[in-house]
XYZ file of C-alpha atoms in Angstrom:
581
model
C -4.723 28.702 -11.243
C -3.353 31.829 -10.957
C -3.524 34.909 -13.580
C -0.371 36.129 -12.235
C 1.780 33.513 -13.299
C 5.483 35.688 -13.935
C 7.482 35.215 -17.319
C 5.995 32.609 -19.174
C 9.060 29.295 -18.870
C 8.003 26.237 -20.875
C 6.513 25.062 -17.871
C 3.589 27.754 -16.997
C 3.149 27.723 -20.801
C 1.483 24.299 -20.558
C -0.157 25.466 -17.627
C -1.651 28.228 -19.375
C -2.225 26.208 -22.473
C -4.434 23.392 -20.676
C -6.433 25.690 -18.205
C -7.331 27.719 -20.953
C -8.457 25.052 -23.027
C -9.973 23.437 -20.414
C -11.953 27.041 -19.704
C -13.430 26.666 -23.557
C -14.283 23.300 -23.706
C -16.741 24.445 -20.712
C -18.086 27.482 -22.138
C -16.010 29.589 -19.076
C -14.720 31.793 -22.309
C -14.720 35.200 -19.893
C -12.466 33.527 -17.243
C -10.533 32.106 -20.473
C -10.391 35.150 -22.069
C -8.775 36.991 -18.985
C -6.383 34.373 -18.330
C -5.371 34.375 -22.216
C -4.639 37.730 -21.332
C -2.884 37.190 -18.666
C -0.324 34.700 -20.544
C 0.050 37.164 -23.226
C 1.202 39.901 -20.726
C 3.857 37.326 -19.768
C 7.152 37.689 -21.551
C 8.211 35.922 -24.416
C 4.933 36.873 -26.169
C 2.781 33.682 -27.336
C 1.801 32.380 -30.552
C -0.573 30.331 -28.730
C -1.830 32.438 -26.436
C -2.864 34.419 -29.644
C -4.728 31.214 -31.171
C -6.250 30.761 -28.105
C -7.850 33.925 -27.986
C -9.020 33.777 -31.661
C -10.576 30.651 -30.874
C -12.461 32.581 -27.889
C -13.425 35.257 -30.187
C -14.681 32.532 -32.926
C -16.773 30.665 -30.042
C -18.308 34.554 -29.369
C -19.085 34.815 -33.257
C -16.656 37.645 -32.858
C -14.997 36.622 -35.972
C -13.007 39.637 -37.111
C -11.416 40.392 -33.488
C -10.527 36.249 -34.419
C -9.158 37.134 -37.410
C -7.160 39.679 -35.696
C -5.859 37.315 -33.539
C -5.030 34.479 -36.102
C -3.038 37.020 -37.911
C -1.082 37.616 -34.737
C -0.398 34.052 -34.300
C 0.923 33.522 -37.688
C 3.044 36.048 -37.493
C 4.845 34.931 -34.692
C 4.766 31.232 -35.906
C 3.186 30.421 -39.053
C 2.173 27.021 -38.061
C -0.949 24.725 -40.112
C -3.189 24.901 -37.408
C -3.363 28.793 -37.026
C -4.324 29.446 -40.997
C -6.490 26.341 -40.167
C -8.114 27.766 -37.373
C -8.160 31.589 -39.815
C -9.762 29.740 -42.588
C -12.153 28.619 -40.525
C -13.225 31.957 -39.394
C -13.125 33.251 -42.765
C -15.600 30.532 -43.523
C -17.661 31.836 -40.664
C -17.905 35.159 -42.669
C -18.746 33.940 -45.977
C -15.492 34.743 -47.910
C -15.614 31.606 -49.232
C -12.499 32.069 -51.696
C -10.380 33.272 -49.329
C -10.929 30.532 -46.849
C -10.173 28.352 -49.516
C -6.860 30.049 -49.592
C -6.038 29.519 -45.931
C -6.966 26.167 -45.887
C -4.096 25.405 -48.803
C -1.552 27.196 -47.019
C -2.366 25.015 -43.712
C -2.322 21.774 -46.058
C 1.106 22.885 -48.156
C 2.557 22.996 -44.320
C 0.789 19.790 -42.669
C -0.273 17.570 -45.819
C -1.190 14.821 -43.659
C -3.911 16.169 -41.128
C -7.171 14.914 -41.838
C -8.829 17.925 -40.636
C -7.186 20.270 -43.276
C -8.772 18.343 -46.282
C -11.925 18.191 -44.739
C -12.208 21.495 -44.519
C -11.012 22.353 -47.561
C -13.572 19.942 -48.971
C -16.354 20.976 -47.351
C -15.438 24.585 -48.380
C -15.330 23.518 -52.095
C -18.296 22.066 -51.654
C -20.178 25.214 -50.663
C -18.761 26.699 -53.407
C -19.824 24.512 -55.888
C -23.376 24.476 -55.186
C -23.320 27.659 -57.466
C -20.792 28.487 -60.501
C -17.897 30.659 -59.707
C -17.377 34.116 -60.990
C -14.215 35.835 -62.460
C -14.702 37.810 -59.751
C -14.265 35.030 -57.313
C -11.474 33.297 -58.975
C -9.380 36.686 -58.659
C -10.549 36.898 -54.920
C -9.080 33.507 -54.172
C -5.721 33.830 -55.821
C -5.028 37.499 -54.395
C -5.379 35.499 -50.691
C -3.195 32.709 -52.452
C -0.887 35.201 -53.587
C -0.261 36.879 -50.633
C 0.262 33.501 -48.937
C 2.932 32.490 -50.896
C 0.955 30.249 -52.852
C 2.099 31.152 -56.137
C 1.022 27.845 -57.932
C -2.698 27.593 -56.563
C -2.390 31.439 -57.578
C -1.917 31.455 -60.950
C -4.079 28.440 -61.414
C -7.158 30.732 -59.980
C -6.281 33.961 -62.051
C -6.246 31.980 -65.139
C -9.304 30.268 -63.998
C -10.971 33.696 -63.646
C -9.359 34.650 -67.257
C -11.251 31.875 -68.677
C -14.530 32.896 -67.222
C -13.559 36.633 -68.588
C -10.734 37.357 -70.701
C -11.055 41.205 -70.258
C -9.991 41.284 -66.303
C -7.047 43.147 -66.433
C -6.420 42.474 -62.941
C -6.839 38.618 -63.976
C -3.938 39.195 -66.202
C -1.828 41.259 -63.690
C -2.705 38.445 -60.722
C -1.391 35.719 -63.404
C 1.855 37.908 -64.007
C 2.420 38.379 -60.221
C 2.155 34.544 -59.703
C 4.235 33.902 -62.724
C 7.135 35.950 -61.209
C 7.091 34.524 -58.192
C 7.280 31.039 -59.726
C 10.671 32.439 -61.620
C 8.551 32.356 -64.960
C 9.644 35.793 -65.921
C 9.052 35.638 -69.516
C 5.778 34.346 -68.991
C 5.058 36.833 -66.606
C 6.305 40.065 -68.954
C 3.829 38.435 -71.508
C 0.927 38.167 -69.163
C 1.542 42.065 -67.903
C 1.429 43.008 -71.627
C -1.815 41.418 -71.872
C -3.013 43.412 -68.816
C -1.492 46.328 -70.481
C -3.646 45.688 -73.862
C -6.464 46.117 -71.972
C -5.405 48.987 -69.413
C -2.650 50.563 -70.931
C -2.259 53.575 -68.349
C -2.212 51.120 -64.832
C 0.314 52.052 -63.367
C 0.675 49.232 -60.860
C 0.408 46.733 -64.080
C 3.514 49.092 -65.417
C 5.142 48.546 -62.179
C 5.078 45.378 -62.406
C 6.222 44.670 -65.270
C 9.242 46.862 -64.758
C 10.131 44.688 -61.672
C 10.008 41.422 -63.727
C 11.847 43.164 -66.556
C 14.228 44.036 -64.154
C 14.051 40.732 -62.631
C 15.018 39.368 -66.070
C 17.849 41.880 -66.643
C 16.586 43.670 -69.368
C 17.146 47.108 -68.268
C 16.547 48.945 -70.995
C 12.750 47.784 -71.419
C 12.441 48.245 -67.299
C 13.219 51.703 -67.509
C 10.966 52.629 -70.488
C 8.572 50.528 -68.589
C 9.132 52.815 -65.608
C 9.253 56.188 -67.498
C 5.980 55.236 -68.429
C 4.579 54.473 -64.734
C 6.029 58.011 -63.343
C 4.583 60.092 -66.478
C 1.098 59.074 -65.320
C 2.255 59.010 -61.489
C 5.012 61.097 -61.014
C 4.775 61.384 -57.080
C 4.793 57.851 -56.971
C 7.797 57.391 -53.809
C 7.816 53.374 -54.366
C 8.258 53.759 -58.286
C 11.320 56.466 -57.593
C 12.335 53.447 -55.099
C 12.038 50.450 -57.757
C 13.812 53.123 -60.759
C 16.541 53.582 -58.317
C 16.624 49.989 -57.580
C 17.116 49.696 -61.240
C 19.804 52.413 -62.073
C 21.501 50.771 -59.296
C 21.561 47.437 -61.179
C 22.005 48.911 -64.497
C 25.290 50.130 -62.971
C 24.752 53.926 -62.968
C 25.042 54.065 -58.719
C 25.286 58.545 -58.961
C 21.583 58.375 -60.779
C 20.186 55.774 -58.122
C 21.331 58.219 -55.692
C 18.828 61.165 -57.005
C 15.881 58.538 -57.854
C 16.541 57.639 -54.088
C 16.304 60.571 -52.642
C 13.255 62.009 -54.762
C 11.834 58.325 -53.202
C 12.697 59.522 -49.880
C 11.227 63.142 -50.017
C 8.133 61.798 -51.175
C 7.680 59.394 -48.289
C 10.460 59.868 -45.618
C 9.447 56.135 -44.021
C 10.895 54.513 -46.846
C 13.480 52.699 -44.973
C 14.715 50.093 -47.948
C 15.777 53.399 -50.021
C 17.603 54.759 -47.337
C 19.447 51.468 -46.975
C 19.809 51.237 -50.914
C 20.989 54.611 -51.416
C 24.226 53.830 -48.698
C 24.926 50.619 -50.951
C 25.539 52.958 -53.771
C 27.491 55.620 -51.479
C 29.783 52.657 -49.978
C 30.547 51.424 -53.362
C 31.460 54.736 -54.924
C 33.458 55.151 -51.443
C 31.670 57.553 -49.891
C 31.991 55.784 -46.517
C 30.862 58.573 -44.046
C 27.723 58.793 -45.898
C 27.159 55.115 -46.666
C 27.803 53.842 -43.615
C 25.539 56.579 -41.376
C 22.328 55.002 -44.259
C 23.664 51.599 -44.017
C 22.188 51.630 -40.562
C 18.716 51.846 -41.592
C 18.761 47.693 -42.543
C 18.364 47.662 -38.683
C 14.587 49.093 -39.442
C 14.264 46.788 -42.061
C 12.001 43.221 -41.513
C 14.867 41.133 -42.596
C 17.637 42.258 -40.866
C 16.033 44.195 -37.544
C 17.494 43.880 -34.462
C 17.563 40.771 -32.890
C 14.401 40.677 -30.435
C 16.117 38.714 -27.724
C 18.493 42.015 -26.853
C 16.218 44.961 -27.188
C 15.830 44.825 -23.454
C 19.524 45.687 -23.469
C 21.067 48.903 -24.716
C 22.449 49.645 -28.413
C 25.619 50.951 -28.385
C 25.700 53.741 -30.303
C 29.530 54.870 -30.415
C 28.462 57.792 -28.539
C 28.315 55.993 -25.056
C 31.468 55.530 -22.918
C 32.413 52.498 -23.322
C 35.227 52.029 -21.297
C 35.614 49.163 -19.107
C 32.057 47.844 -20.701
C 30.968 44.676 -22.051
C 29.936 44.949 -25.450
C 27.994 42.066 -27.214
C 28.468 41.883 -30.918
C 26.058 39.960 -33.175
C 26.965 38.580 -36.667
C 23.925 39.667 -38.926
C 24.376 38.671 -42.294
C 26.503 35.854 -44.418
C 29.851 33.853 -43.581
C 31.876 36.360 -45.548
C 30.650 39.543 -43.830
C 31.511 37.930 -40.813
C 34.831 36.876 -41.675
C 35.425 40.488 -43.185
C 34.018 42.353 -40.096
C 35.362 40.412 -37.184
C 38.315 42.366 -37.253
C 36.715 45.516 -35.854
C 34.756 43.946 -33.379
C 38.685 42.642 -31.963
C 39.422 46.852 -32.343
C 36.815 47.523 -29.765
C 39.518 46.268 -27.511
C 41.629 49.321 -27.715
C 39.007 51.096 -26.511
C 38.834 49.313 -23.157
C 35.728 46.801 -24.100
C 35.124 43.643 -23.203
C 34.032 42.366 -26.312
C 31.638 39.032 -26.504
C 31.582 37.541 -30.242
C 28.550 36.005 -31.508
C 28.837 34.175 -34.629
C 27.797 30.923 -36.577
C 29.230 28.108 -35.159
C 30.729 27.320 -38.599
C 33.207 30.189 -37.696
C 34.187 29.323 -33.929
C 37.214 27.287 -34.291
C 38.456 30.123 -36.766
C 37.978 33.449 -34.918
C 38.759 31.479 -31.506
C 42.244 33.080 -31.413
C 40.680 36.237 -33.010
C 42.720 39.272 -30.971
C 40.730 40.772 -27.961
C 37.706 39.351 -27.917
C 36.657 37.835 -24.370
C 34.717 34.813 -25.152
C 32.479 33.906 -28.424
C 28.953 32.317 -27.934
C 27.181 30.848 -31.330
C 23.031 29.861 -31.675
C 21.812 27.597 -29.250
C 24.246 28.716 -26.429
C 22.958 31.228 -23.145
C 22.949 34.835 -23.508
C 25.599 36.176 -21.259
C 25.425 39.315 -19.871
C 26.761 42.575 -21.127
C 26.346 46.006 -20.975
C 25.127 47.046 -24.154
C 24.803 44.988 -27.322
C 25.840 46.114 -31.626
C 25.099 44.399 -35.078
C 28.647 43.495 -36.499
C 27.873 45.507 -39.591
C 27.224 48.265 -37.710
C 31.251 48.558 -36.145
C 32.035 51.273 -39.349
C 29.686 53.285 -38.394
C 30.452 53.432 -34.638
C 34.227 53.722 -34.982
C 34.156 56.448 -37.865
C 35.459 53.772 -40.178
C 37.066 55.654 -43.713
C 39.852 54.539 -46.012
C 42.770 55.517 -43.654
C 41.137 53.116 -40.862
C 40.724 50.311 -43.026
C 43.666 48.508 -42.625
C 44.045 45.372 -45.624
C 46.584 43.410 -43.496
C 46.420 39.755 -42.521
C 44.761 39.239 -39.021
C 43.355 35.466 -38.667
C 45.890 32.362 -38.837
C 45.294 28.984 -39.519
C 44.872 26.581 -36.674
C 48.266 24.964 -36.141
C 47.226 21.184 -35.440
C 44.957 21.682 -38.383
C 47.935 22.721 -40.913
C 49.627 19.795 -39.429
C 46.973 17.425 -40.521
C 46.682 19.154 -44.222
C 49.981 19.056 -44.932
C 50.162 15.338 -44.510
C 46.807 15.008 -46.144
C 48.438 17.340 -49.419
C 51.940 15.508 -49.452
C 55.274 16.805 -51.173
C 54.523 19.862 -53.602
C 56.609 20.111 -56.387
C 54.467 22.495 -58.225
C 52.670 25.200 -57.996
C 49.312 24.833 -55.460
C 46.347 26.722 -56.690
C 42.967 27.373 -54.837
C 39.784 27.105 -57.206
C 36.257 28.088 -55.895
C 33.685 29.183 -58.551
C 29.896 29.270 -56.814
C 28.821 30.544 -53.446
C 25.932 29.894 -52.207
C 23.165 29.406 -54.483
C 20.172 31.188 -52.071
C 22.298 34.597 -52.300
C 20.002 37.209 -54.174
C 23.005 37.660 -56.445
C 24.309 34.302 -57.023
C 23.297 33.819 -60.654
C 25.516 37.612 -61.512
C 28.547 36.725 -58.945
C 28.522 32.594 -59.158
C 30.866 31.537 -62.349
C 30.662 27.735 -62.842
C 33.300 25.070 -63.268
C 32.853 24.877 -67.232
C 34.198 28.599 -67.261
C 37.069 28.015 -64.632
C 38.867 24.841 -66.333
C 39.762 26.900 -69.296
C 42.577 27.763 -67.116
C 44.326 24.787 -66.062
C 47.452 24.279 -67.438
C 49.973 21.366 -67.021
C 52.561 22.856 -64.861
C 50.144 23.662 -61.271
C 48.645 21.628 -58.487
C 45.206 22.334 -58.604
C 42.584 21.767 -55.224
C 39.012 22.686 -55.001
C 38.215 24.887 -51.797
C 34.864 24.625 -51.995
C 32.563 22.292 -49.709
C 29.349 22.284 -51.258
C 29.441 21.321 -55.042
C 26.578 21.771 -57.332
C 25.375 18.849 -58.777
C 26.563 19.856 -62.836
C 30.124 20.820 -61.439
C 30.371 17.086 -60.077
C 29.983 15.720 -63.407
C 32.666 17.712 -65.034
C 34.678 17.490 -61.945
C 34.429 13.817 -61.934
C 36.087 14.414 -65.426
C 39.121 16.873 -64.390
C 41.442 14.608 -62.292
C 43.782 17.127 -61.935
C 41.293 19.268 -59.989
C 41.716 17.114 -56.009
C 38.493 17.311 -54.362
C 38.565 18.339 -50.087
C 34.322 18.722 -49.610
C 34.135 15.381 -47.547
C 37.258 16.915 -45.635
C 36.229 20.251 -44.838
C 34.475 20.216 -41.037
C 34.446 23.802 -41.080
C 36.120 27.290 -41.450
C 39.317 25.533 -39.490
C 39.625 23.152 -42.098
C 39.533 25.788 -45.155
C 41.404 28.403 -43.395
C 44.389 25.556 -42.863
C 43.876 24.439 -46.682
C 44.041 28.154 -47.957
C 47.146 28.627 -46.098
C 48.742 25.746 -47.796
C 47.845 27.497 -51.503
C 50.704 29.484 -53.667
C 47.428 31.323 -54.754
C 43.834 31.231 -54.631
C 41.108 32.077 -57.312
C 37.634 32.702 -56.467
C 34.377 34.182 -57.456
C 32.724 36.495 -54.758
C 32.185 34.259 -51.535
C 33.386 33.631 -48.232
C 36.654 31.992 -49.816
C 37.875 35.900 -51.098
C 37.188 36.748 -47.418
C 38.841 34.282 -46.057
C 41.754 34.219 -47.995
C 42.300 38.181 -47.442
C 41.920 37.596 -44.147
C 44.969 35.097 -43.706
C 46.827 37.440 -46.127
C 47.149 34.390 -49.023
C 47.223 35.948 -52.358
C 43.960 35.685 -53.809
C 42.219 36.556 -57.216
C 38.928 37.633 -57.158
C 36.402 37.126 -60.149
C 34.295 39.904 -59.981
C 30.669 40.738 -62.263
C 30.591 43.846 -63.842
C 28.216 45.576 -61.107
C 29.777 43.869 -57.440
C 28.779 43.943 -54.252
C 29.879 47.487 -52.846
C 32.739 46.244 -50.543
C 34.910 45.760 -53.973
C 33.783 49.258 -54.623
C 34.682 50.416 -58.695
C 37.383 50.855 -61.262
C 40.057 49.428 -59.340
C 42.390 46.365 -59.179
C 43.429 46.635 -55.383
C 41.342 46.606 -52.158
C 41.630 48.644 -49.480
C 40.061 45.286 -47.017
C 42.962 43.089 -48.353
C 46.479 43.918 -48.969
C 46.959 40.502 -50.535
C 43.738 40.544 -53.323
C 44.029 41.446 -56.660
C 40.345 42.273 -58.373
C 39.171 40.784 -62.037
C 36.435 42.522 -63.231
C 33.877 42.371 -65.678
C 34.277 44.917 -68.694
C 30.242 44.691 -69.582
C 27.551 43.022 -67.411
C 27.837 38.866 -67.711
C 31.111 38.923 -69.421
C 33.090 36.455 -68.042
C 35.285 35.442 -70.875
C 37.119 38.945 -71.128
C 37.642 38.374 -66.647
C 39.251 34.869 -68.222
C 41.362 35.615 -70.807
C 42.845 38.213 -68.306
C 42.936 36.150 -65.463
C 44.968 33.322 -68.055
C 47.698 35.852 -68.926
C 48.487 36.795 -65.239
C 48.421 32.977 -64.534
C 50.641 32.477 -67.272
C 53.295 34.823 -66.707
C 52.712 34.116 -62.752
C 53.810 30.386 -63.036
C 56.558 31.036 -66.172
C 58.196 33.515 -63.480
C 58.887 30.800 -61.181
């Protein structure tokens, strides 16, 4: 076979696969070796390939270039076989604990294979033949913890806590696994333990400012803090994590300067950049905030996606003019919705502009003005001149509050009004829109999400009242199976089509923070907006209007998780809304 096989299609990739295997069964591990290398110069890079050549390196009792190659293989695909196959080399080496580790993580992903639990086994085994130190109990659940094994973590730490009750870094490991496991009480208690023991460690401080923070008590996190930068005061990540704090505690001008003291002490620092253009884009300082909000590109999370980097970025600075511009949505439903509007402005500057969004959202921005076509995951890359994250459309076109422009610019599908007006009947009073919860992975639900309890304080006798939302949490459905006069559409609701032609059909709409607000704006429906006391930055501060949506009115918080002072207001202007009809 040859080594000079061109980009690697699923085909030559089971080509490569079996010669190569075929190479180690028979001891040929040069030739395999070379022809592993071979695949791995062929684009897409490998996961396998990588494994492949660990396995090489193992069989050569080269077991940290293995290692090395394990760890590339994960990263690309984190798949049971490859911490398997790590494990094994760790093994190899004697670190015992931490092959113990890997061999967890491979069974918590493939609980089935028989080879997993033997291995782990056997590795127990080897263990057991003498007793196990604190030592090696905090070994094996730092390579749990940074697995993600946050469980089989905090079991080892408070194994090694038994075995010593003086480890500090027992303690700290414990609090770490504690937090992860959403324990955070447990976890500040565990940290003050380490803390009785080392009181000046400033990593233990650290963390226990993060889970303090984590646990909104703000106050305690910053003394916490204050504490961590008197002993380390050049510290950039805990200027990052106060900043990250003032931010939260709602004081965005003093996360600016623990940002930027962050950011002179290590320039690389990409997450404060992209923090500190949060707080500039909610205190409006767009030109600022929107030149840092382009460092989320650098960020793990959100970088670029890999398939285009072949292509060019647009950068606003090119000419665009009679070029094909692919736009990417990069973050959640509502950004989309909210954004889409300047990717359709791209127009006007002579751009073919290709759309590509969830397919949730393609029978909704179909008729979106002057975009050429929209693609959605799972369909082929067309081709285009140069390529631009959605979010990143401020930036490029200069975006400030003059360019904004809050009017209405999506419509609901006609055939799909047609069908929800027969589905709603004759009104005779007032239609209101209720959504409460968004989605309940977003970092922020538990501050922006409200719950149905809350909400039905505000029906009232004279209003036709319809649930917008699709998904329902399992506690609302109990109460809503109790509130007739709530009508349910989830089982009804396709997709965005469906909502945007339901929404249309509303007098008015009130809604937490989700891709409901958006939406609604968007169509131009009047829409109330339930809003926590520190929001997002789009809904920016101390105002009732936005600039996105001419047809949204804001409710805010007075002090952080007050929601009854947001209802009594939002009663009154319901009150004297329907009594003026």
């Amino acid at each position: 076979m040859s080594s000079n096989l061109p980009l690697a299609t699923p085909a030559t990739r089971q080509q490569y696969h079996a010669e190569i295997f075929r190479l180690i069964q028979s001891e040929q591990l040069a030739a395999a070796e070379k022809l592993c290398s071979a695949w791995l110069a062929a684009p897409p890079t490998s996961a396998e390939a990588h494994h492949l050549l660990g396995i090489i390196h193992a069989k050569k009792h080269d077991f940290l270039a293995a290692i090395a190659a394990y760890e590339q293989a994960i990263a690309l695909s984190p798949k049971a076989t490859y911490y398997n196959s790590y494990g094994i080399a760790l093994k190899a080496r004697a670190q015992l604990q931490e092959a113990v580790a890997f061999f967890q993580k491979a069974l918590s992903l493939s609980p089935a294979l028989p080879s997993l639990h033997a291995n782990l086994a056997s590795t127990l085994q080897h263990i057991q033949s003498a007793p196990l130190t604190a030592q090696d109990w905090l070994r094996r659940g730092i390579t749990q913890q940074g697995l993600g094994l946050q469980q089989e973590a905090l079991e080892s730490s408070e194994q090694a806590i038994r075995c010593n009750g003086e480890m500090f870094e027992a303690w700290n490991y414990r609090g770490i696994a504690l937090k992860g496991l959403g324990l955070f009480d447990a976890a500040i208690e565990s940290f003050q333990q380490a803390l009785r023991i080392a009181p000046k460690n400033p990593d233990i401080l650290k963390n226990c400012a993060i889970t303090l923070l984590c646990a909104e008590r703000f106050a305690d996190s910053s003394a916490m803090l204050t504490a961590a930068l008197r002993i380390s005061p050049d510290n950039p990540t805990l200027h990052f994590i106060n900043g990250t704090l003032l931010k939260e505690w709602e004081r965005p001008d003093a996360a600016l300067d623990a940002f930027a003291r962050a950011l002179a002490l290590d320039p690389a620092l990409v997450e404060a950049e992209w923090r500190a253009s949060l707080c500039h884009l909610q205190l409006g300082n767009f030109a600022n905030g929107w030149k840092r909000f382009e460092a989320r590109t650098r960020i793990g999370e959100w970088q670029d996606n890999s398939n285009l980097r072949s292509r060019p970025c647009w950068t606003g600075a090119e000419d665009v003019n009679g070029k094909t511009i692919y736009v990417y949505a990069e973050q959640g439903l509502g950004d989309t919705i909210q954004f889409a509007k300047y990717a359709s402005k791209l127009s006007c500057h002579g751009v073919r502009v290709i759309l590509s969004i969830p397919r949730v959202l393609r029978g909704l921005l179909a008729n979106l003005p002057g975009i050429g076509e929209i693609v959605c995951e799972g369909d082929p890359l067309p081709a285009f001149d140069y390529y631009c994250p959605m979010m990143s459309l401020p930036e490029r076109l200069a975006l400030d509050f003059p360019a904004i422009d809050g009017r209405p610019y999506l419509q609901a599908d006609p055939e799909s009004l047609v069908k929800w007006r027969a589905r709603l009947g004759k009104q005779s009073t007032p239609r209101i829109g209720l959504c409460w919860s968004g989605n309940p992975a977003h970092k922020k639900d538990r501050q922006r999400s409200l719950g149905l309890a809350p909400l039905s304080s505000l029906l009232t006798g004279n209003a036709e009242y319809h649930c917008l939302q699709k998904d329902i949490r399992e506690n609302d459905q109990q109460l809503l199976d109790q509130l007739p006069q709530i009508r349910v559409h989830s089982q009804q609701l396709a997709d965005f089509s469906d909502t945007a032609a339901l929404l249309s059909l509303m007098d008015l709409v009130i809604t937490v923070d989700t891709s409901i607000a958006h939406l609604a704006g968007a169509l131009g429906k009047e829409v109330w907006i339930l809003l926590p006391s520190n929001p997002d930055w789009r809904w920016l501060l101390d105002r009732q209007d936005s600039p996105w949506y001419d047809s949204a009115r804001l409710f805010r918080q007075a002090q952080y998780g007050d929601w009854n002072s947001v209802l009594d207001e939002v009663r009154e202007a319901l009150s004297d809304r329907l009594a003026a009809r």
